[in-house]
JSON list of C-alpha atoms in Angstrom, two decimals:
[
{"chain": "A", "resi": 1, "resn": "UNK", "atom": "CA", "xyz": [-2.80, 15.33, 6.43]},
{"chain": "A", "resi": 2, "resn": "UNK", "atom": "CA", "xyz": [-2.54, 16.62, 9.93]},
{"chain": "A", "resi": 3, "resn": "UNK", "atom": "CA", "xyz": [-1.62, 14.74, 13.08]},
{"chain": "A", "resi": 4, "resn": "UNK", "atom": "CA", "xyz": [-0.88, 11.08, 13.41]},
{"chain": "A", "resi": 5, "resn": "UNK", "atom": "CA", "xyz": [-2.75, 10.10, 10.24]},
{"chain": "A", "resi": 6, "resn": "UNK", "atom": "CA", "xyz": [0.07, 11.64, 8.21]},
{"chain": "A", "resi": 7, "resn": "UNK", "atom": "CA", "xyz": [2.24, 8.71, 9.32]},
{"chain": "A", "resi": 8, "resn": "UNK", "atom": "CA", "xyz": [-0.24, 6.12, 8.04]},
{"chain": "A", "resi": 9, "resn": "UNK", "atom": "CA", "xyz": [0.26, 4.46, 4.66]},
{"chain": "A", "resi": 10, "resn": "UNK", "atom": "CA", "xyz": [-3.15, 5.35, 3.24]},
{"chain": "A", "resi": 11, "resn": "UNK", "atom": "CA", "xyz": [-3.53, 2.56, 0.66]},
{"chain": "A", "resi": 12, "resn": "UNK", "atom": "CA", "xyz": [-2.76, -0.22, 3.16]},
{"chain": "A", "resi": 13, "resn": "UNK", "atom": "CA", "xyz": [-5.12, 1.35, 5.71]},
{"chain": "A", "resi": 14, "resn": "UNK", "atom": "CA", "xyz": [-7.92, 1.70, 3.14]},
{"chain": "A", "resi": 15, "resn": "UNK", "atom": "CA", "xyz": [-7.54, -1.90, 2.01]},
{"chain": "A", "resi": 16, "resn": "UNK", "atom": "CA", "xyz": [-7.31, -3.16, 5.58]},
{"chain": "A", "resi": 17, "resn": "UNK", "atom": "CA", "xyz": [-10.44, -1.29, 6.68]},
{"chain": "A", "resi": 18, "resn": "UNK", "atom": "CA", "xyz": [-12.36, -2.39, 3.58]},
{"chain": "A", "resi": 19, "resn": "UNK", "atom": "CA", "xyz": [-11.38, -6.00, 4.16]},
{"chain": "A", "resi": 20, "resn": "UNK", "atom": "CA", "xyz": [-12.35, -5.86, 7.83]},
{"chain": "A", "resi": 21, "resn": "UNK", "atom": "CA", "xyz": [-15.64, -4.14, 7.04]},
{"chain": "A", "resi": 22, "resn": "UNK", "atom": "CA", "xyz": [-16.54, -6.40, 4.11]},
{"chain": "A", "resi": 23, "resn": "UNK", "atom": "CA", "xyz": [-16.26, -9.46, 6.34]},
{"chain": "A", "resi": 24, "resn": "UNK", "atom": "CA", "xyz": [-17.31, -7.58, 9.49]},
{"chain": "A", "resi": 25, "resn": "UNK", "atom": "CA", "xyz": [-14.37, -9.22, 11.26]},
{"chain": "A", "resi": 26, "resn": "UNK", "atom": "CA", "xyz": [-15.18, -9.26, 14.96]},
{"chain": "A", "resi": 27, "resn": "UNK", "atom": "CA", "xyz": [-11.45, -9.18, 15.89]},
{"chain": "A", "resi": 28, "resn": "UNK", "atom": "CA", "xyz": [-10.42, -6.33, 13.59]},
{"chain": "A", "resi": 29, "resn": "UNK", "atom": "CA", "xyz": [-8.63, -3.43, 15.26]},
{"chain": "A", "resi": 30, "resn": "UNK", "atom": "CA", "xyz": [-8.74, -5.24, 18.57]},
{"chain": "A", "resi": 31, "resn": "UNK", "atom": "CA", "xyz": [-6.42, -8.20, 19.15]},
{"chain": "A", "resi": 32, "resn": "UNK", "atom": "CA", "xyz": [-5.87, -9.35, 15.58]},
{"chain": "A", "resi": 33, "resn": "UNK", "atom": "CA", "xyz": [-4.42, -6.39, 13.72]},
{"chain": "A", "resi": 34, "resn": "UNK", "atom": "CA", "xyz": [-0.95, -6.18, 12.26]},
{"chain": "A", "resi": 35, "resn": "UNK", "atom": "CA", "xyz": [0.76, -2.84, 11.72]},
{"chain": "A", "resi": 36, "resn": "UNK", "atom": "CA", "xyz": [4.36, -2.49, 10.59]},
{"chain": "A", "resi": 37, "resn": "UNK", "atom": "CA", "xyz": [6.77, 0.36, 9.97]},
{"chain": "A", "resi": 38, "resn": "UNK", "atom": "CA", "xyz": [7.70, 0.88, 6.33]},
{"chain": "A", "resi": 39, "resn": "UNK", "atom": "CA", "xyz": [11.12, 2.08, 5.19]},
{"chain": "A", "resi": 40, "resn": "UNK", "atom": "CA", "xyz": [9.58, 5.49, 4.47]},
{"chain": "A", "resi": 41, "resn": "UNK", "atom": "CA", "xyz": [8.58, 5.82, 8.14]},
{"chain": "A", "resi": 42, "resn": "UNK", "atom": "CA", "xyz": [4.85, 5.36, 7.59]},
{"chain": "A", "resi": 43, "resn": "UNK", "atom": "CA", "xyz": [2.74, 2.75, 9.37]},
{"chain": "A", "resi": 44, "resn": "UNK", "atom": "CA", "xyz": [1.24, 0.12, 7.07]},
{"chain": "A", "resi": 45, "resn": "UNK", "atom": "CA", "xyz": [-1.60, -2.25, 7.94]},
{"chain": "A", "resi": 46, "resn": "UNK", "atom": "CA", "xyz": [-1.47, -5.93, 7.12]},
{"chain": "A", "resi": 47, "resn": "UNK", "atom": "CA", "xyz": [-1.42, -8.73, 6.51]},
{"chain": "A", "resi": 48, "resn": "UNK", "atom": "CA", "xyz": [-5.01, -9.61, 7.33]},
{"chain": "A", "resi": 49, "resn": "UNK", "atom": "CA", "xyz": [-5.66, -12.69, 9.45]},
{"chain": "A", "resi": 50, "resn": "UNK", "atom": "CA", "xyz": [-7.93, -14.27, 12.06]},
{"chain": "A", "resi": 51, "resn": "UNK", "atom": "CA", "xyz": [-11.26, -14.30, 10.24]},
{"chain": "A", "resi": 52, "resn": "UNK", "atom": "CA", "xyz": [-12.86, -17.21, 12.09]},
{"chain": "A", "resi": 53, "resn": "UNK", "atom": "CA", "xyz": [-15.30, -14.78, 13.73]},
{"chain": "A", "resi": 54, "resn": "UNK", "atom": "CA", "xyz": [-16.56, -12.89, 10.71]},
{"chain": "A", "resi": 55, "resn": "UNK", "atom": "CA", "xyz": [-19.08, -12.96, 7.87]},
{"chain": "A", "resi": 56, "resn": "UNK", "atom": "CA", "xyz": [-21.98, -13.68, 10.22]},
{"chain": "A", "resi": 57, "resn": "UNK", "atom": "CA", "xyz": [-20.06, -16.38, 12.11]},
{"chain": "A", "resi": 58, "resn": "UNK", "atom": "CA", "xyz": [-19.69, -14.45, 15.37]},
{"chain": "A", "resi": 59, "resn": "UNK", "atom": "CA", "xyz": [-19.94, -14.82, 19.12]},
{"chain": "A", "resi": 60, "resn": "UNK", "atom": "CA", "xyz": [-21.31, -11.28, 19.52]},
{"chain": "A", "resi": 61, "resn": "UNK", "atom": "CA", "xyz": [-24.90, -11.45, 18.17]},
{"chain": "A", "resi": 62, "resn": "UNK", "atom": "CA", "xyz": [-25.02, -7.73, 17.37]},
{"chain": "A", "resi": 63, "resn": "UNK", "atom": "CA", "xyz": [-22.30, -8.29, 14.75]},
{"chain": "A", "resi": 64, "resn": "UNK", "atom": "CA", "xyz": [-24.13, -11.06, 12.88]},
{"chain": "A", "resi": 65, "resn": "UNK", "atom": "CA", "xyz": [-26.25, -8.77, 10.69]},
{"chain": "A", "resi": 66, "resn": "UNK", "atom": "CA", "xyz": [-24.74, -7.87, 7.31]},
{"chain": "A", "resi": 67, "resn": "UNK", "atom": "CA", "xyz": [-25.62, -4.19, 7.72]},
{"chain": "A", "resi": 68, "resn": "UNK", "atom": "CA", "xyz": [-24.04, -1.54, 9.90]},
{"chain": "A", "resi": 69, "resn": "UNK", "atom": "CA", "xyz": [-20.51, -0.28, 10.44]},
{"chain": "A", "resi": 70, "resn": "UNK", "atom": "CA", "xyz": [-18.21, -2.36, 12.60]},
{"chain": "A", "resi": 71, "resn": "UNK", "atom": "CA", "xyz": [-15.11, -0.25, 13.17]},
{"chain": "A", "resi": 72, "resn": "UNK", "atom": "CA", "xyz": [-16.21, 3.30, 13.99]},
{"chain": "A", "resi": 73, "resn": "UNK", "atom": "CA", "xyz": [-15.58, 3.19, 17.73]},
{"chain": "A", "resi": 74, "resn": "UNK", "atom": "CA", "xyz": [-12.40, 1.13, 17.68]},
{"chain": "A", "resi": 75, "resn": "UNK", "atom": "CA", "xyz": [-8.92, 2.57, 18.24]},
{"chain": "A", "resi": 76, "resn": "UNK", "atom": "CA", "xyz": [-7.13, 3.50, 15.02]},
{"chain": "A", "resi": 77, "resn": "UNK", "atom": "CA", "xyz": [-10.10, 2.59, 12.83]},
{"chain": "A", "resi": 78, "resn": "UNK", "atom": "CA", "xyz": [-12.31, 5.21, 14.46]},
{"chain": "A", "resi": 79, "resn": "UNK", "atom": "CA", "xyz": [-9.71, 7.90, 13.79]},
{"chain": "A", "resi": 80, "resn": "UNK", "atom": "CA", "xyz": [-9.31, 6.78, 10.19]},
{"chain": "A", "resi": 81, "resn": "UNK", "atom": "CA", "xyz": [-13.06, 6.70, 9.56]},
{"chain": "A", "resi": 82, "resn": "UNK", "atom": "CA", "xyz": [-13.54, 10.13, 11.16]},
{"chain": "A", "resi": 83, "resn": "UNK", "atom": "CA", "xyz": [-11.20, 11.66, 8.56]},
{"chain": "A", "resi": 84, "resn": "UNK", "atom": "CA", "xyz": [-13.19, 12.86, 5.51]},
{"chain": "A", "resi": 85, "resn": "UNK", "atom": "CA", "xyz": [-10.21, 12.34, 3.18]},
{"chain": "A", "resi": 86, "resn": "UNK", "atom": "CA", "xyz": [-9.85, 8.76, 4.36]},
{"chain": "A", "resi": 87, "resn": "UNK", "atom": "CA", "xyz": [-13.59, 8.14, 3.98]},
{"chain": "A", "resi": 88, "resn": "UNK", "atom": "CA", "xyz": [-13.45, 9.46, 0.41]},
{"chain": "A", "resi": 89, "resn": "UNK", "atom": "CA", "xyz": [-10.49, 7.16, -0.35]},
{"chain": "A", "resi": 90, "resn": "UNK", "atom": "CA", "xyz": [-12.40, 4.25, 1.19]},
{"chain": "A", "resi": 91, "resn": "UNK", "atom": "CA", "xyz": [-15.46, 4.91, -0.99]},
{"chain": "A", "resi": 92, "resn": "UNK", "atom": "CA", "xyz": [-13.34, 5.30, -4.14]},
{"chain": "A", "resi": 93, "resn": "UNK", "atom": "CA", "xyz": [-11.46, 2.07, -3.46]},
{"chain": "A", "resi": 94, "resn": "UNK", "atom": "CA", "xyz": [-14.72, 0.18, -2.82]},
{"chain": "A", "resi": 95, "resn": "UNK", "atom": "CA", "xyz": [-16.14, 1.38, -6.14]},
{"chain": "A", "resi": 96, "resn": "UNK", "atom": "CA", "xyz": [-12.94, 0.24, -7.89]},
{"chain": "A", "resi": 97, "resn": "UNK", "atom": "CA", "xyz": [-12.78, -3.28, -6.44]},
{"chain": "A", "resi": 98, "resn": "UNK", "atom": "CA", "xyz": [-16.42, -4.04, -5.64]},
{"chain": "A", "resi": 99, "resn": "UNK", "atom": "CA", "xyz": [-17.70, -6.01, -8.62]},
{"chain": "A", "resi": 100, "resn": "UNK", "atom": "CA", "xyz": [-14.65, -8.14, -9.24]},
{"chain": "A", "resi": 101, "resn": "UNK", "atom": "CA", "xyz": [-13.95, -8.76, -5.57]},
{"chain": "A", "resi": 102, "resn": "UNK", "atom": "CA", "xyz": [-17.40, -9.92, -4.56]},
{"chain": "A", "resi": 103, "resn": "UNK", "atom": "CA", "xyz": [-18.01, -12.06, -7.64]},
{"chain": "A", "resi": 104, "resn": "UNK", "atom": "CA", "xyz": [-14.56, -13.63, -7.22]},
{"chain": "A", "resi": 105, "resn": "UNK", "atom": "CA", "xyz": [-15.32, -14.42, -3.56]},
{"chain": "A", "resi": 106, "resn": "UNK", "atom": "CA", "xyz": [-18.65, -16.03, -4.43]},
{"chain": "A", "resi": 107, "resn": "UNK", "atom": "CA", "xyz": [-17.07, -18.15, -7.19]},
{"chain": "A", "resi": 108, "resn": "UNK", "atom": "CA", "xyz": [-14.25, -19.17, -4.83]},
{"chain": "A", "resi": 109, "resn": "UNK", "atom": "CA", "xyz": [-16.79, -20.23, -2.21]},
{"chain": "A", "resi": 110, "resn": "UNK", "atom": "CA", "xyz": [-18.48, -22.48, -4.79]},
{"chain": "A", "resi": 111, "resn": "UNK", "atom": "CA", "xyz": [-15.17, -23.89, -5.99]},
{"chain": "A", "resi": 112, "resn": "UNK", "atom": "CA", "xyz": [-13.92, -24.62, -2.47]},
{"chain": "A", "resi": 113, "resn": "UNK", "atom": "CA", "xyz": [-17.26, -26.08, -1.39]},
{"chain": "A", "resi": 114, "resn": "UNK", "atom": "CA", "xyz": [-16.98, -28.64, -4.20]},
{"chain": "A", "resi": 115, "resn": "UNK", "atom": "CA", "xyz": [-13.30, -29.40, -3.45]},
{"chain": "A", "resi": 116, "resn": "UNK", "atom": "CA", "xyz": [-13.90, -29.78, 0.27]},
{"chain": "A", "resi": 117, "resn": "UNK", "atom": "CA", "xyz": [-17.01, -32.00, 0.20]},
{"chain": "A", "resi": 118, "resn": "UNK", "atom": "CA", "xyz": [-15.03, -35.15, 1.06]},
{"chain": "A", "resi": 119, "resn": "UNK", "atom": "CA", "xyz": [-12.84, -33.56, 3.72]},
{"chain": "A", "resi": 120, "resn": "UNK", "atom": "CA", "xyz": [-15.90, -31.81, 5.18]},
{"chain": "A", "resi": 121, "resn": "UNK", "atom": "CA", "xyz": [-17.76, -35.14, 5.42]},
{"chain": "A", "resi": 122, "resn": "UNK", "atom": "CA", "xyz": [-14.80, -36.69, 7.25]},
{"chain": "A", "resi": 123, "resn": "UNK", "atom": "CA", "xyz": [-14.39, -33.65, 9.49]},
{"chain": "A", "resi": 124, "resn": "UNK", "atom": "CA", "xyz": [-18.02, -33.62, 10.56]},
{"chain": "A", "resi": 125, "resn": "UNK", "atom": "CA", "xyz": [-18.09, -37.41, 11.03]},
{"chain": "A", "resi": 126, "resn": "UNK", "atom": "CA", "xyz": [-15.21, -36.99, 13.50]},
{"chain": "A", "resi": 127, "resn": "UNK", "atom": "CA", "xyz": [-16.24, -33.65, 15.06]},
{"chain": "A", "resi": 128, "resn": "UNK", "atom": "CA", "xyz": [-20.01, -33.51, 15.47]},
{"chain": "A", "resi": 129, "resn": "UNK", "atom": "CA", "xyz": [-20.43, -29.75, 15.13]},
{"chain": "A", "resi": 130, "resn": "UNK", "atom": "CA", "xyz": [-22.96, -29.41, 12.31]},
{"chain": "A", "resi": 131, "resn": "UNK", "atom": "CA", "xyz": [-25.93, -29.15, 14.65]},
{"chain": "A", "resi": 132, "resn": "UNK", "atom": "CA", "xyz": [-24.37, -27.24, 17.53]},
{"chain": "A", "resi": 133, "resn": "UNK", "atom": "CA", "xyz": [-22.32, -24.08, 17.81]},
{"chain": "A", "resi": 134, "resn": "UNK", "atom": "CA", "xyz": [-18.59, -24.28, 18.45]},
{"chain": "A", "resi": 135, "resn": "UNK", "atom": "CA", "xyz": [-18.65, -20.82, 20.08]},
{"chain": "A", "resi": 136, "resn": "UNK", "atom": "CA", "xyz": [-21.61, -19.37, 21.97]},
{"chain": "A", "resi": 137, "resn": "UNK", "atom": "CA", "xyz": [-24.19, -17.69, 19.72]},
{"chain": "A", "resi": 138, "resn": "UNK", "atom": "CA", "xyz": [-22.58, -19.13, 16.59]},
{"chain": "A", "resi": 139, "resn": "UNK", "atom": "CA", "xyz": [-25.05, -19.93, 13.79]},
{"chain": "A", "resi": 140, "resn": "UNK", "atom": "CA", "xyz": [-25.73, -23.59, 13.05]},
{"chain": "A", "resi": 141, "resn": "UNK", "atom": "CA", "xyz": [-26.36, -24.65, 9.45]},
{"chain": "A", "resi": 142, "resn": "UNK", "atom": "CA", "xyz": [-26.70, -28.45, 9.49]},
{"chain": "A", "resi": 143, "resn": "UNK", "atom": "CA", "xyz": [-24.44, -29.15, 6.50]},
{"chain": "A", "resi": 144, "resn": "UNK", "atom": "CA", "xyz": [-21.28, -27.93, 4.85]},
{"chain": "A", "resi": 145, "resn": "UNK", "atom": "CA", "xyz": [-23.23, -26.91, 1.73]},
{"chain": "A", "resi": 146, "resn": "UNK", "atom": "CA", "xyz": [-25.75, -24.98, 3.84]},
{"chain": "A", "resi": 147, "resn": "UNK", "atom": "CA", "xyz": [-22.92, -23.18, 5.66]},
{"chain": "A", "resi": 148, "resn": "UNK", "atom": "CA", "xyz": [-21.36, -22.17, 2.33]},
{"chain": "A", "resi": 149, "resn": "UNK", "atom": "CA", "xyz": [-24.75, -21.00, 1.03]},
{"chain": "A", "resi": 150, "resn": "UNK", "atom": "CA", "xyz": [-25.23, -18.92, 4.21]},
{"chain": "A", "resi": 151, "resn": "UNK", "atom": "CA", "xyz": [-21.76, -17.41, 3.78]},
{"chain": "A", "resi": 152, "resn": "UNK", "atom": "CA", "xyz": [-22.48, -16.46, 0.17]},
{"chain": "A", "resi": 153, "resn": "UNK", "atom": "CA", "xyz": [-25.85, -14.93, 1.10]},
{"chain": "A", "resi": 154, "resn": "UNK", "atom": "CA", "xyz": [-24.26, -12.98, 3.96]},
{"chain": "A", "resi": 155, "resn": "UNK", "atom": "CA", "xyz": [-21.43, -11.67, 1.73]},
{"chain": "A", "resi": 156, "resn": "UNK", "atom": "CA", "xyz": [-23.89, -10.63, -0.98]},
{"chain": "A", "resi": 157, "resn": "UNK", "atom": "CA", "xyz": [-26.02, -8.74, 1.53]},
{"chain": "A", "resi": 158, "resn": "UNK", "atom": "CA", "xyz": [-22.95, -7.17, 3.14]},
{"chain": "A", "resi": 159, "resn": "UNK", "atom": "CA", "xyz": [-21.64, -5.97, -0.22]},
{"chain": "A", "resi": 160, "resn": "UNK", "atom": "CA", "xyz": [-25.06, -4.46, -1.01]},
{"chain": "A", "resi": 161, "resn": "UNK", "atom": "CA", "xyz": [-25.01, -2.64, 2.34]},
{"chain": "A", "resi": 162, "resn": "UNK", "atom": "CA", "xyz": [-21.49, -1.34, 1.68]},
{"chain": "A", "resi": 163, "resn": "UNK", "atom": "CA", "xyz": [-22.68, -0.14, -1.74]},
{"chain": "A", "resi": 164, "resn": "UNK", "atom": "CA", "xyz": [-25.31, 2.01, -0.05]},
{"chain": "A", "resi": 165, "resn": "UNK", "atom": "CA", "xyz": [-23.02, 3.14, 2.77]},
{"chain": "A", "resi": 166, "resn": "UNK", "atom": "CA", "xyz": [-20.09, 4.06, 0.53]},
{"chain": "A", "resi": 167, "resn": "UNK", "atom": "CA", "xyz": [-22.09, 4.97, -2.57]}
]
């Protein structure tokens, strides 16, 4: 690789970009991105964090749709995505992890929805946020179960879009 991308740990960057794109994390490659220097002198991305504004739960309405690239014009990510070798690695990694990752996420959403029914009831009895957005433009679902169903639908549609975009 030429230039500054030669100093990037490719696997961590691929995984980081895929994770940010799968969830369409509004904060990715802006204020909420960790990069650290490895012992081999390359820059590695991670860990991931700050996903409160993602997966359709956004303050920027243009980012709510499950289709479309998020990161192309952002510093670092734009340079990575402009590199054909990186894009090929991104597509190959998506094909490798896609089926297990998405099905695991959907099952985890169901499992956690069941486990959190009681705490969710108590939370929403105390903090009346089911019928109003916490942030501006945030979607409102009316119930914890409806919010989980919306998340699962959004993730399924996002994964299908990534299939076509990275196919």
